[in-house]
Coordinates of C-alpha atoms in Angstrom, one line a residue:
X8 CA -0.1 0.2 0.4
X9 CA 1.9 3.4 -1.1
X10 CA 1.3 5.7 2.2
X11 CA 3.2 8.2 3.6
X12 CA 7.0 5.9 2.7
X13 CA 6.4 6.4 -0.7
X14 CA 8.0 9.8 -1.4
X15 CA 11.0 7.9 0.1
X16 CA 11.1 4.8 -1.5
X17 CA 11.2 7.1 -4.7
X18 CA 14.0 8.9 -4.0
X19 CA 15.8 5.5 -3.1
X20 CA 15.0 3.7 -6.2
X21 CA 16.8 6.6 -7.8
X22 CA 19.6 6.2 -5.9
X23 CA 20.4 2.8 -7.0
X24 CA 19.6 2.9 -9.9
X25 CA 22.0 5.8 -10.7
X26 CA 24.5 4.7 -8.7
X27 CA 24.5 0.5 -10.5
X28 CA 24.7 3.0 -13.7
X29 CA 27.5 4.1 -13.2
X30 CA 29.0 1.4 -12.6
X31 CA 30.8 0.2 -15.5
X32 CA 32.5 4.2 -16.0
X33 CA 36.5 4.2 -15.5
X34 CA 38.5 5.8 -14.1
X35 CA 37.9 3.8 -10.5
X36 CA 35.9 4.4 -8.7
X37 CA 33.1 5.7 -10.1
X38 CA 30.4 8.1 -9.6
X39 CA 27.5 7.4 -6.9
X40 CA 23.7 9.2 -6.7
X41 CA 23.4 10.7 -3.5
X42 CA 20.1 11.5 -2.3
X43 CA 20.8 16.1 -1.0
X44 CA 19.4 18.6 0.0
X45 CA 22.3 21.1 -0.7
X46 CA 23.7 21.9 2.0
X47 CA 27.2 21.8 3.4
X48 CA 29.6 20.8 1.5
X49 CA 29.6 18.6 -1.1
X50 CA 32.0 15.6 -1.4
X51 CA 34.1 15.1 -4.4
X52 CA 35.9 12.2 -3.9
X53 CA 34.6 9.6 -4.9
X54 CA 32.9 11.6 -7.3
X55 CA 28.9 11.8 -7.0
X56 CA 26.2 12.6 -8.8
X57 CA 22.9 14.6 -6.3
X58 CA 19.7 13.8 -6.3
X59 CA 18.1 16.8 -5.3
X60 CA 14.1 16.4 -4.7
X61 CA 13.3 20.7 -4.6
X62 CA 9.1 19.9 -5.7
X63 CA 5.6 17.2 -4.8
X64 CA 3.5 18.5 -6.3
X65 CA -0.9 16.7 -6.4
X66 CA 0.3 15.5 -11.1
X67 CA -2.8 17.5 -12.4
X68 CA -3.3 15.6 -15.4
X69 CA -4.5 12.4 -12.2
X70 CA -6.9 15.0 -10.8
X71 CA -10.2 13.4 -10.1
X72 CA -10.4 9.7 -9.9
X73 CA -13.5 7.8 -9.6
X74 CA -14.1 6.9 -5.7
X75 CA -12.1 3.4 -4.7
X76 CA -14.3 0.1 -4.3
X77 CA -13.5 -2.0 -2.1
X78 CA -15.5 -5.6 -1.9
X79 CA -15.5 -7.0 1.9
X80 CA -15.2 -10.8 2.9
X81 CA -18.6 -12.3 4.8
X82 CA -20.0 -11.2 6.8
X83 CA -19.3 -8.3 7.7
X84 CA -21.3 -5.7 7.6
X85 CA -20.5 -3.2 5.9
X86 CA -19.8 -5.1 3.0
X87 CA -18.8 -2.2 0.7
X88 CA -15.0 0.1 1.9
X89 CA -15.5 3.1 -0.2
X90 CA -12.2 5.5 -0.1
X91 CA -11.6 8.4 -2.3
X92 CA -8.8 7.8 -4.8
X93 CA -5.1 7.8 -4.2
X94 CA -3.4 11.4 -4.1
X95 CA -1.1 11.1 -7.3
X96 CA 2.7 13.1 -6.9
X97 CA 4.5 14.2 -8.7
X98 CA 8.5 14.1 -7.7
X99 CA 10.7 16.5 -9.2
X100 CA 14.7 16.6 -9.2
X101 CA 17.6 18.1 -10.2
X102 CA 20.3 16.0 -10.7
X103 CA 24.1 18.1 -9.6
X104 CA 27.1 16.5 -10.9
X105 CA 29.9 16.9 -8.3
X106 CA 33.7 15.5 -8.9
X107 CA 35.6 18.4 -8.8
X108 CA 36.5 18.6 -12.4
X109 CA 34.4 19.4 -15.6
X110 CA 34.7 16.9 -17.8
X111 CA 34.0 14.8 -15.2
X112 CA 30.8 16.5 -14.3
X113 CA 29.8 16.0 -17.7
X114 CA 30.8 12.9 -18.2
X115 CA 28.5 12.4 -15.2
X116 CA 25.4 14.0 -16.2
X117 CA 26.0 12.5 -20.1
X118 CA 26.1 9.1 -18.5
X119 CA 22.5 10.0 -16.2
X120 CA 20.7 11.0 -19.7
X121 CA 21.9 8.4 -21.1
X122 CA 20.6 5.7 -18.2
X123 CA 17.5 7.0 -17.5
X124 CA 16.4 7.4 -21.3
X125 CA 16.9 3.7 -21.4
X126 CA 15.6 3.3 -17.8
X127 CA 12.6 5.4 -18.7
X128 CA 9.9 3.5 -16.7
X129 CA 11.0 1.4 -13.3
X130 CA 8.7 -1.3 -12.0
X131 CA 9.2 -4.8 -10.3
X132 CA 12.0 -6.0 -9.1
X133 CA 13.8 -2.4 -10.0
X134 CA 11.9 -1.0 -7.0
X135 CA 12.9 -0.2 -3.7
X136 CA 10.6 -0.8 -0.5
X137 CA 7.9 -2.4 0.7
X138 CA 5.6 0.6 -1.0
X139 CA 6.6 0.3 -4.4
X140 CA 7.8 -3.6 -3.8
X141 CA 6.0 -6.7 -5.7
X142 CA 2.9 -4.4 -6.5
X143 CA 1.9 -2.8 -10.2
X144 CA 3.5 0.2 -10.1
X145 CA 5.6 2.0 -12.7
X146 CA 7.2 5.3 -12.3
X147 CA 7.7 7.1 -15.6
X148 CA 10.2 9.0 -15.2
X149 CA 10.7 12.0 -18.3
X150 CA 13.5 14.8 -18.7
X151 CA 12.1 18.4 -18.1
X152 CA 14.2 20.9 -18.6
X153 CA 13.0 23.9 -17.0
X154 CA 14.1 27.0 -17.5
X155 CA 18.0 29.2 -16.1
X156 CA 15.9 32.3 -14.0
X157 CA 14.3 28.7 -12.3
X158 CA 17.5 27.1 -11.6
X159 CA 19.3 29.7 -10.2
X160 CA 16.7 29.9 -8.0
X161 CA 17.2 26.9 -6.7
X162 CA 20.6 27.8 -6.7
X163 CA 19.5 30.9 -4.6
X164 CA 18.1 29.1 -2.1
X165 CA 20.7 27.0 -0.8
X166 CA 23.1 30.1 -1.1
X167 CA 25.0 27.6 -3.7
X168 CA 26.3 29.0 -6.4
X169 CA 24.7 28.0 -10.4
X170 CA 25.9 24.3 -11.0
X171 CA 25.3 23.0 -14.6
X172 CA 22.0 20.9 -13.4
X173 CA 19.0 18.0 -14.7
X174 CA 16.2 18.4 -13.4
X175 CA 13.5 15.3 -14.1
X176 CA 9.9 14.5 -13.5
X177 CA 8.5 11.0 -11.6
X178 CA 4.8 10.5 -12.2
X179 CA 2.0 9.0 -11.3
X180 CA 3.2 8.3 -7.5
X181 CA 0.3 6.9 -5.3
X182 CA -0.4 8.4 -2.0
X183 CA -3.0 5.9 -0.7
X184 CA -5.5 7.7 2.1
X185 CA -6.5 6.1 5.3
X186 CA -10.5 7.5 5.4
X187 CA -12.8 5.3 3.6
X188 CA -16.5 4.7 4.4
X189 CA -19.0 1.6 5.0
X190 CA -21.0 1.5 2.8
X191 CA -23.9 -1.3 2.8
X192 CA -24.4 -2.5 -1.4
X193 CA -27.7 -1.9 -2.7
X194 CA -29.6 -5.7 -3.9
X195 CA -32.5 -4.3 -4.9
X196 CA -34.5 -1.6 -5.9
X197 CA -38.2 -1.8 -6.9
X198 CA -39.2 1.3 -8.3
X199 CA -43.0 2.3 -8.3
X200 CA -44.2 5.2 -10.9
X201 CA -46.1 7.9 -10.7
X202 CA -49.2 8.1 -12.6
X203 CA -50.7 10.9 -12.8
X204 CA -54.5 12.1 -12.6
X205 CA -56.5 13.3 -16.0
X206 CA -57.6 17.0 -15.3
X207 CA -62.0 17.6 -15.6

């Protein structure tokens, strides 16, 4: 069930997937991917790609989904549970290379583009965490550039000098509701026609 841990599980999944994608790069040791808030000093030994989750919003393309109906086993009363649909989240990540060498930074960004282009949909054993493993969830990863001004604002907010970065959207991340209502299903209904009396 996608509970409140789902955001952390998505981040762990991305971190491992990218680190595995860097494993064949030379020289050794290869770069690593790391979830990071861009605060403090960022180590370049080994070289790394920081994954900064800078925004979480409700996915506008998934709004107004119908309620979820769950039939409860007999003899439960009420026998039907109606829940709000999961909240569909859109996670926005900024990915930045840190190696101490500009050419290596560019190499890391190039491999990131390659890995996420080839693996634009993550599912099944690629997923980590109790909210994602053994589910039918498929994470869709899309390169979504933002303007230079928007990117500069992010670095200004974390008090870091501007660096070349990539921005990606990850969807659809479902967050289940905690509320539901029990209802008794309608098994029969009687409709009586109403016949208007004739006017004299």
